[in-house]
């Protein structure tokens, strides 16, 4: 048995490492480890509840909008408040725009480098100025750094990488992908301009507050949003979707890899101010059955996490006492479970739940793709299922955002007002780009008495639970073939398909014990 | 890589007219690239970060991020962008420490936990997990400059915030400058920092070798004046037109705007090429570039006006005082 460590898993947000046991060229066991924590929930206690809106956005710079909205909804619930219609639409619009940037960033700038051969640019013979500049740059790097102390940084940050026979062979496909990598940088910026129009800035929006947002919708801001949306939509429909299909064709074995089948979605794109009707449905898919969501069944377990506080607690009662030397513990991530089961959350979960709920748009897209690949629904529970789900969602958002824009009441209040109560409890559910995100608050004396976040990445990157059952990513890795233990790119592809965002996955820590060198195995 | 002037202007100058304030960066960048005539190695480390500073850097408009990476600097290591993963990625850091390379600028994002390295580790070397603190210390020893990107790396930021009950901090999170007594660490705060501030400072340093810094080691060019002085709502403030709930027209002072206590040029520079700004979007300034963020005067981010009647009486301007006292709980500054 060979121990293979991938540390750090790069091209994700935050600090994650993966330890694999590889036997006969296949993964037989995996451990997923969160390597960083900051103590946000502890810092939140005793503060003005409204501060949570800003503080929790800083949990993650990739999905601050989701945290800001989960927090806003959580406060709305605790304050017995609802957004007004403008507030609801504006929340959809900023969140939708950030989805577009997040999904495009994930596919092109985080995941694609596992498939695309960046070195192919050296043989580029075309006339595109941008590509020629990149080619010239790479050639110059090779020449000028040869034999120098910084030789190892040649063509950084794209090299060094795992070397092997892993990448796309087709020259045109590679070059197209590199061109789209560059184009996508610009498109994701346009998506961020859309967030900024109604959020004031991004990352870390200024204008998310209980009841809605602070920015009154004006004609010029709507125009700004619409103009960028048009360009993003064109890219999504003409480039992104086709590239996902091209990767899927070139790496069709990844329809079979990275399998996990429990899915949970909190529902997405509010259709009413009560947040009970959604464009993408809410639900839980477990043991082959679709069920209604009941958040009282959410518990976090800590047997293998570095905490010695109570296990199997609902987030409203969540505790977090660190124990760095706890025997057998190997991560700072807790293990969230729904009715005792590990859940995959994220684009695939939303697509599966929506598909099974009969969502016409999602059904049309999924069936079309399955036909193209001559596959059945089982194929979606895979690495490629996750990548295609993201592209499908982008198409849907582009379509819906136009409707939200049309429904805005120009010049009217972007929010409802509220009053902070002496006491209260609240739950705020939202879907981050990478999955189901919940915030829970207890208010006492108009201040935060407890605040817990259960985030997408703890759902899928969490460790074994109290019964020893591995978490979703740990299970999805099992069976992954590894051609070269020193260059385990196949496992990296599986992990990256989930789009982990590990900064937000790590829980609070209390106390200040010094910890010696810590070694897991 | 050598640049000739014509090539360079072609790459960078295309959209100079549309630049506005970013033109300052453009000028600096042109000079830096031409004078330095070689792309500078940059090692970008993320400690207790949320990656927001990196995401903000991706939002660079002029020069755009692709030009920065391929023409302006050589980004040796950046956890979110590197092609390599695991050993392939960390080998660059290892190599820089082992060979005592001195040919790079170290940029730190995120705070550094000082109570224990276990709070943030990056990779494994010889079977041992390596703490972010160790990497920053080792790489910082030889780096030709150390730059803190963002308020966490500069001053601790939210990971370095106080726990209300104890006044302590969970992980002892500190800014990078705490690791380097006697050495100047240039701070580019902001939560997140504007990409112009980051790229502009880098190129200014590469061009001139020095920077004009304030008492918190922030470049005066960007942090030399208060938000309030440059605010879009300043005419409202001067005429006493105050918004009493978010979304209302007027100066946001009564809602807790911290523009008077904070330094940055956002109301003029604006975010994402002029789309919007903190004070312009009606939320007010939350003081994110300041060493005290997010504990401004122990008040936190938003104000508890109602809980602080004594403080209200101290407001000198009678109009403001009356306005605050007359607030019938528009909802916004309750608490
Ligand atoms: S909104 Fe803030 S920064 Fe602007 S004028 Fe009013 S107090 Fe000053
Ligand atoms: S205006 Fe205030 S909140 Fe906005 S970036 Fe400047 S200091 Fe931060």
PDB file of N, CA and C in Angstrom, chain A residues 322-391:
ATOM      1  N   UNK A 322     -11.604  22.980  20.544  1.00  0.00           N
ATOM      2  CA  UNK A 322     -10.537  22.336  19.776  1.00  0.00           C
ATOM      3  C   UNK A 322      -9.719  21.361  20.619  1.00  0.00           C
ATOM      4  N   UNK A 323      -9.198  20.378  19.947  1.00  0.00           N
ATOM      5  CA  UNK A 323      -8.302  19.437  20.611  1.00  0.00           C
ATOM      6  C   UNK A 323      -7.302  18.950  19.564  1.00  0.00           C
ATOM      7  N   UNK A 324      -6.237  19.710  19.384  1.00  0.00           N
ATOM      8  CA  UNK A 324      -5.296  19.436  18.283  1.00  0.00           C
ATOM      9  C   UNK A 324      -4.658  18.053  18.368  1.00  0.00           C
ATOM     10  N   UNK A 325      -4.548  17.502  19.571  1.00  0.00           N
ATOM     11  CA  UNK A 325      -3.849  16.215  19.707  1.00  0.00           C
ATOM     12  C   UNK A 325      -4.803  15.045  19.831  1.00  0.00           C
ATOM     13  N   UNK A 326      -6.046  15.301  19.565  1.00  0.00           N
ATOM     14  CA  UNK A 326      -7.045  14.246  19.727  1.00  0.00           C
ATOM     15  C   UNK A 326      -6.693  13.017  18.879  1.00  0.00           C
ATOM     16  N   UNK A 327      -6.621  11.872  19.524  1.00  0.00           N
ATOM     17  CA  UNK A 327      -6.235  10.647  18.834  1.00  0.00           C
ATOM     18  C   UNK A 327      -7.185  10.337  17.679  1.00  0.00           C
ATOM     19  N   UNK A 328      -6.617  10.008  16.539  1.00  0.00           N
ATOM     20  CA  UNK A 328      -7.436   9.596  15.406  1.00  0.00           C
ATOM     21  C   UNK A 328      -7.997  10.753  14.595  1.00  0.00           C
ATOM     22  N   UNK A 329      -7.999  11.956  15.162  1.00  0.00           N
ATOM     23  CA  UNK A 329      -8.545  13.098  14.420  1.00  0.00           C
ATOM     24  C   UNK A 329      -7.534  13.548  13.383  1.00  0.00           C
ATOM     25  N   UNK A 330      -8.019  13.957  12.217  1.00  0.00           N
ATOM     26  CA  UNK A 330      -7.071  14.315  11.172  1.00  0.00           C
ATOM     27  C   UNK A 330      -7.428  15.580  10.402  1.00  0.00           C
ATOM     28  N   UNK A 331      -8.395  16.329  10.887  1.00  0.00           N
ATOM     29  CA  UNK A 331      -8.787  17.525  10.133  1.00  0.00           C
ATOM     30  C   UNK A 331      -9.466  18.533  11.053  1.00  0.00           C
ATOM     31  N   UNK A 332      -9.502  19.765  10.600  1.00  0.00           N
ATOM     32  CA  UNK A 332     -10.248  20.796  11.318  1.00  0.00           C
ATOM     33  C   UNK A 332     -11.681  20.889  10.803  1.00  0.00           C
ATOM     34  N   UNK A 333     -12.040  20.044   9.862  1.00  0.00           N
ATOM     35  CA  UNK A 333     -13.418  20.050   9.361  1.00  0.00           C
ATOM     36  C   UNK A 333     -14.281  19.123  10.194  1.00  0.00           C
ATOM     37  N   UNK A 334     -15.487  19.566  10.499  1.00  0.00           N
ATOM     38  CA  UNK A 334     -16.446  18.659  11.125  1.00  0.00           C
ATOM     39  C   UNK A 334     -17.084  17.784  10.034  1.00  0.00           C
ATOM     40  N   UNK A 335     -17.877  16.820  10.464  1.00  0.00           N
ATOM     41  CA  UNK A 335     -18.566  15.953   9.502  1.00  0.00           C
ATOM     42  C   UNK A 335     -20.066  16.194   9.605  1.00  0.00           C
ATOM     43  N   UNK A 336     -20.620  17.041   8.727  1.00  0.00           N
ATOM     44  CA  UNK A 336     -22.067  17.256   8.777  1.00  0.00           C
ATOM     45  C   UNK A 336     -22.800  16.057   8.205  1.00  0.00           C
ATOM     46  N   UNK A 337     -23.898  15.724   8.803  1.00  0.00           N
ATOM     47  CA  UNK A 337     -24.707  14.613   8.309  1.00  0.00           C
ATOM     48  C   UNK A 337     -26.174  15.017   8.307  1.00  0.00           C
ATOM     49  N   UNK A 338     -26.904  14.472   7.324  1.00  0.00           N
ATOM     50  CA  UNK A 338     -28.341  14.713   7.248  1.00  0.00           C
ATOM     51  C   UNK A 338     -29.031  13.394   7.535  1.00  0.00           C
ATOM     52  N   UNK A 339     -29.796  13.372   8.604  1.00  0.00           N
ATOM     53  CA  UNK A 339     -30.421  12.118   9.050  1.00  0.00           C
ATOM     54  C   UNK A 339     -29.362  11.007   9.072  1.00  0.00           C
ATOM     55  N   UNK A 340     -28.166  11.355   9.493  1.00  0.00           N
ATOM     56  CA  UNK A 340     -27.096  10.377   9.636  1.00  0.00           C
ATOM     57  C   UNK A 340     -26.302  10.105   8.372  1.00  0.00           C
ATOM     58  N   UNK A 341     -26.719  10.667   7.253  1.00  0.00           N
ATOM     59  CA  UNK A 341     -26.037  10.347   5.991  1.00  0.00           C
ATOM     60  C   UNK A 341     -25.200  11.528   5.496  1.00  0.00           C
ATOM     61  N   UNK A 342     -24.063  11.214   4.885  1.00  0.00           N
ATOM     62  CA  UNK A 342     -23.247  12.244   4.250  1.00  0.00           C
ATOM     63  C   UNK A 342     -23.941  12.711   2.980  1.00  0.00           C
ATOM     64  N   UNK A 343     -23.778  13.960   2.653  1.00  0.00           N
ATOM     65  CA  UNK A 343     -24.480  14.512   1.499  1.00  0.00           C
ATOM     66  C   UNK A 343     -23.514  15.229   0.567  1.00  0.00           C
ATOM     67  N   UNK A 344     -23.707  15.020  -0.720  1.00  0.00           N
ATOM     68  CA  UNK A 344     -23.049  15.898  -1.672  1.00  0.00           C
ATOM     69  C   UNK A 344     -23.945  17.107  -1.867  1.00  0.00           C
ATOM     70  N   UNK A 345     -23.332  18.272  -1.872  1.00  0.00           N
ATOM     71  CA  UNK A 345     -24.077  19.493  -2.171  1.00  0.00           C
ATOM     72  C   UNK A 345     -23.373  20.164  -3.339  1.00  0.00           C
ATOM     73  N   UNK A 346     -24.042  21.095  -3.991  1.00  0.00           N
ATOM     74  CA  UNK A 346     -23.386  21.797  -5.093  1.00  0.00           C
ATOM     75  C   UNK A 346     -24.189  21.726  -6.364  1.00  0.00           C
ATOM     76  N   UNK A 347     -23.582  22.124  -7.473  1.00  0.00           N
ATOM     77  CA  UNK A 347     -24.311  22.190  -8.741  1.00  0.00           C
ATOM     78  C   UNK A 347     -24.933  20.856  -9.145  1.00  0.00           C
ATOM     79  N   UNK A 348     -24.195  19.776  -8.956  1.00  0.00           N
ATOM     80  CA  UNK A 348     -24.746  18.477  -9.340  1.00  0.00           C
ATOM     81  C   UNK A 348     -25.967  18.144  -8.479  1.00  0.00           C
ATOM     82  N   UNK A 349     -25.854  18.419  -7.179  1.00  0.00           N
ATOM     83  CA  UNK A 349     -26.983  18.143  -6.282  1.00  0.00           C
ATOM     84  C   UNK A 349     -28.198  18.971  -6.692  1.00  0.00           C
ATOM     85  N   UNK A 350     -27.967  20.237  -7.019  1.00  0.00           N
ATOM     86  CA  UNK A 350     -29.096  21.085  -7.421  1.00  0.00           C
ATOM     87  C   UNK A 350     -29.719  20.584  -8.714  1.00  0.00           C
ATOM     88  N   UNK A 351     -28.858  20.165  -9.640  1.00  0.00           N
ATOM     89  CA  UNK A 351     -29.358  19.688 -10.921  1.00  0.00           C
ATOM     90  C   UNK A 351     -30.127  18.373 -10.740  1.00  0.00           C
ATOM     91  N   UNK A 352     -29.587  17.473  -9.938  1.00  0.00           N
ATOM     92  CA  UNK A 352     -30.269  16.185  -9.727  1.00  0.00           C
ATOM     93  C   UNK A 352     -31.619  16.399  -9.053  1.00  0.00           C
ATOM     94  N   UNK A 353     -31.635  17.208  -7.986  1.00  0.00           N
ATOM     95  CA  UNK A 353     -32.891  17.440  -7.263  1.00  0.00           C
ATOM     96  C   UNK A 353     -33.906  18.126  -8.186  1.00  0.00           C
ATOM     97  N   UNK A 354     -33.427  19.097  -8.976  1.00  0.00           N
ATOM     98  CA  UNK A 354     -34.341  19.795  -9.890  1.00  0.00           C
ATOM     99  C   UNK A 354     -34.843  18.861 -10.988  1.00  0.00           C
ATOM    100  N   UNK A 355     -33.947  18.056 -11.512  1.00  0.00           N
ATOM    101  CA  UNK A 355     -34.306  17.109 -12.574  1.00  0.00           C
ATOM    102  C   UNK A 355     -35.407  16.168 -12.077  1.00  0.00           C
ATOM    103  N   UNK A 356     -35.177  15.627 -10.887  1.00  0.00           N
ATOM    104  CA  UNK A 356     -36.138  14.658 -10.360  1.00  0.00           C
ATOM    105  C   UNK A 356     -37.432  15.330  -9.923  1.00  0.00           C
ATOM    106  N   UNK A 357     -37.364  16.643  -9.653  1.00  0.00           N
ATOM    107  CA  UNK A 357     -38.594  17.370  -9.308  1.00  0.00           C
ATOM    108  C   UNK A 357     -39.350  17.783 -10.557  1.00  0.00           C
ATOM    109  N   UNK A 358     -38.800  17.471 -11.720  1.00  0.00           N
ATOM    110  CA  UNK A 358     -39.508  17.765 -12.955  1.00  0.00           C
ATOM    111  C   UNK A 358     -39.277  19.162 -13.508  1.00  0.00           C
ATOM    112  N   UNK A 359     -38.201  19.809 -13.066  1.00  0.00           N
ATOM    113  CA  UNK A 359     -37.867  21.147 -13.572  1.00  0.00           C
ATOM    114  C   UNK A 359     -37.612  21.084 -15.091  1.00  0.00           C
ATOM    115  N   UNK A 360     -38.442  21.802 -15.860  1.00  0.00           N
ATOM    116  CA  UNK A 360     -38.415  21.644 -17.315  1.00  0.00           C
ATOM    117  C   UNK A 360     -37.075  22.068 -17.927  1.00  0.00           C
ATOM    118  N   UNK A 361     -36.545  23.201 -17.471  1.00  0.00           N
ATOM    119  CA  UNK A 361     -35.293  23.681 -18.048  1.00  0.00           C
ATOM    120  C   UNK A 361     -34.162  22.673 -17.803  1.00  0.00           C
ATOM    121  N   UNK A 362     -34.033  22.266 -16.552  1.00  0.00           N
ATOM    122  CA  UNK A 362     -32.950  21.351 -16.192  1.00  0.00           C
ATOM    123  C   UNK A 362     -33.124  20.010 -16.920  1.00  0.00           C
ATOM    124  N   UNK A 363     -34.366  19.550 -16.981  1.00  0.00           N
ATOM    125  CA  UNK A 363     -34.623  18.278 -17.656  1.00  0.00           C
ATOM    126  C   UNK A 363     -34.199  18.352 -19.123  1.00  0.00           C
ATOM    127  N   UNK A 364     -34.587  19.428 -19.765  1.00  0.00           N
ATOM    128  CA  UNK A 364     -34.242  19.608 -21.170  1.00  0.00           C
ATOM    129  C   UNK A 364     -32.735  19.576 -21.385  1.00  0.00           C
ATOM    130  N   UNK A 365     -32.017  20.322 -20.552  1.00  0.00           N
ATOM    131  CA  UNK A 365     -30.558  20.396 -20.696  1.00  0.00           C
ATOM    132  C   UNK A 365     -29.895  19.047 -20.431  1.00  0.00           C
ATOM    133  N   UNK A 366     -30.295  18.428 -19.321  1.00  0.00           N
ATOM    134  CA  UNK A 366     -29.656  17.161 -18.929  1.00  0.00           C
ATOM    135  C   UNK A 366     -29.948  16.077 -19.974  1.00  0.00           C
ATOM    136  N   UNK A 367     -31.215  15.973 -20.370  1.00  0.00           N
ATOM    137  CA  UNK A 367     -31.562  14.935 -21.356  1.00  0.00           C
ATOM    138  C   UNK A 367     -30.802  15.155 -22.665  1.00  0.00           C
ATOM    139  N   UNK A 368     -30.683  16.422 -23.071  1.00  0.00           N
ATOM    140  CA  UNK A 368     -29.942  16.731 -24.291  1.00  0.00           C
ATOM    141  C   UNK A 368     -28.497  16.259 -24.206  1.00  0.00           C
ATOM    142  N   UNK A 369     -27.870  16.530 -23.086  1.00  0.00           N
ATOM    143  CA  UNK A 369     -26.467  16.142 -22.926  1.00  0.00           C
ATOM    144  C   UNK A 369     -26.311  14.624 -22.836  1.00  0.00           C
ATOM    145  N   UNK A 370     -27.246  13.995 -22.119  1.00  0.00           N
ATOM    146  CA  UNK A 370     -27.158  12.536 -21.980  1.00  0.00           C
ATOM    147  C   UNK A 370     -27.266  11.865 -23.351  1.00  0.00           C
ATOM    148  N   UNK A 371     -28.130  12.444 -24.176  1.00  0.00           N
ATOM    149  CA  UNK A 371     -28.294  11.910 -25.522  1.00  0.00           C
ATOM    150  C   UNK A 371     -26.988  12.067 -26.311  1.00  0.00           C
ATOM    151  N   UNK A 372     -26.418  13.232 -26.184  1.00  0.00           N
ATOM    152  CA  UNK A 372     -25.162  13.522 -26.881  1.00  0.00           C
ATOM    153  C   UNK A 372     -24.071  12.512 -26.505  1.00  0.00           C
ATOM    154  N   UNK A 373     -24.049  12.157 -25.236  1.00  0.00           N
ATOM    155  CA  UNK A 373     -23.004  11.230 -24.767  1.00  0.00           C
ATOM    156  C   UNK A 373     -23.490   9.786 -24.745  1.00  0.00           C
ATOM    157  N   UNK A 374     -24.713   9.592 -25.203  1.00  0.00           N
ATOM    158  CA  UNK A 374     -25.272   8.258 -25.231  1.00  0.00           C
ATOM    159  C   UNK A 374     -25.178   7.598 -23.851  1.00  0.00           C
ATOM    160  N   UNK A 375     -25.575   8.352 -22.838  1.00  0.00           N
ATOM    161  CA  UNK A 375     -25.441   7.869 -21.462  1.00  0.00           C
ATOM    162  C   UNK A 375     -26.783   7.931 -20.746  1.00  0.00           C
ATOM    163  N   UNK A 376     -26.890   7.215 -19.612  1.00  0.00           N
ATOM    164  CA  UNK A 376     -28.122   7.322 -18.827  1.00  0.00           C
ATOM    165  C   UNK A 376     -27.871   8.202 -17.599  1.00  0.00           C
ATOM    166  N   UNK A 377     -28.934   8.432 -16.851  1.00  0.00           N
ATOM    167  CA  UNK A 377     -28.861   9.384 -15.739  1.00  0.00           C
ATOM    168  C   UNK A 377     -27.752   9.039 -14.745  1.00  0.00           C
ATOM    169  N   UNK A 378     -27.431   7.749 -14.626  1.00  0.00           N
ATOM    170  CA  UNK A 378     -26.375   7.317 -13.706  1.00  0.00           C
ATOM    171  C   UNK A 378     -25.050   8.015 -13.969  1.00  0.00           C
ATOM    172  N   UNK A 379     -24.830   8.433 -15.217  1.00  0.00           N
ATOM    173  CA  UNK A 379     -23.553   9.044 -15.587  1.00  0.00           C
ATOM    174  C   UNK A 379     -23.347  10.408 -14.941  1.00  0.00           C
ATOM    175  N   UNK A 380     -24.441  11.048 -14.518  1.00  0.00           N
ATOM    176  CA  UNK A 380     -24.263  12.401 -13.965  1.00  0.00           C
ATOM    177  C   UNK A 380     -23.573  12.382 -12.596  1.00  0.00           C
ATOM    178  N   UNK A 381     -23.634  11.249 -11.908  1.00  0.00           N
ATOM    179  CA  UNK A 381     -22.995  11.178 -10.590  1.00  0.00           C
ATOM    180  C   UNK A 381     -21.499  10.963 -10.775  1.00  0.00           C
ATOM    181  N   UNK A 382     -20.815  11.991 -11.220  1.00  0.00           N
ATOM    182  CA  UNK A 382     -19.429  11.804 -11.650  1.00  0.00           C
ATOM    183  C   UNK A 382     -18.718  13.142 -11.749  1.00  0.00           C
ATOM    184  N   UNK A 383     -17.409  13.053 -12.001  1.00  0.00           N
ATOM    185  CA  UNK A 383     -16.595  14.249 -12.197  1.00  0.00           C
ATOM    186  C   UNK A 383     -17.199  15.116 -13.310  1.00  0.00           C
ATOM    187  N   UNK A 384     -17.505  14.488 -14.435  1.00  0.00           N
ATOM    188  CA  UNK A 384     -18.027  15.260 -15.559  1.00  0.00           C
ATOM    189  C   UNK A 384     -19.451  15.750 -15.315  1.00  0.00           C
ATOM    190  N   UNK A 385     -20.204  14.985 -14.541  1.00  0.00           N
ATOM    191  CA  UNK A 385     -21.547  15.434 -14.163  1.00  0.00           C
ATOM    192  C   UNK A 385     -21.484  16.764 -13.426  1.00  0.00           C
ATOM    193  N   UNK A 386     -20.472  16.908 -12.591  1.00  0.00           N
ATOM    194  CA  UNK A 386     -20.330  18.166 -11.834  1.00  0.00           C
ATOM    195  C   UNK A 386     -19.961  19.314 -12.760  1.00  0.00           C
ATOM    196  N   UNK A 387     -19.022  19.065 -13.666  1.00  0.00           N
ATOM    197  CA  UNK A 387     -18.621  20.148 -14.572  1.00  0.00           C
ATOM    198  C   UNK A 387     -19.769  20.576 -15.483  1.00  0.00           C
ATOM    199  N   UNK A 388     -20.510  19.613 -16.003  1.00  0.00           N
ATOM    200  CA  UNK A 388     -21.610  19.990 -16.902  1.00  0.00           C
ATOM    201  C   UNK A 388     -22.728  20.690 -16.123  1.00  0.00           C
ATOM    202  N   UNK A 389     -22.962  20.273 -14.888  1.00  0.00           N
ATOM    203  CA  UNK A 389     -24.009  20.921 -14.091  1.00  0.00           C
ATOM    204  C   UNK A 389     -23.745  22.419 -13.937  1.00  0.00           C
ATOM    205  N   UNK A 390     -22.472  22.756 -13.771  1.00  0.00           N
ATOM    206  CA  UNK A 390     -22.130  24.183 -13.619  1.00  0.00           C
ATOM    207  C   UNK A 390     -22.501  24.958 -14.873  1.00  0.00           C
ATOM    208  N   UNK A 391     -22.198  24.375 -16.015  1.00  0.00           N
ATOM    209  CA  UNK A 391     -22.503  25.079 -17.271  1.00  0.00           C
ATOM    210  C   UNK A 391     -24.022  25.206 -17.457  1.00  0.00           C
TER     211      UNK A 391
END
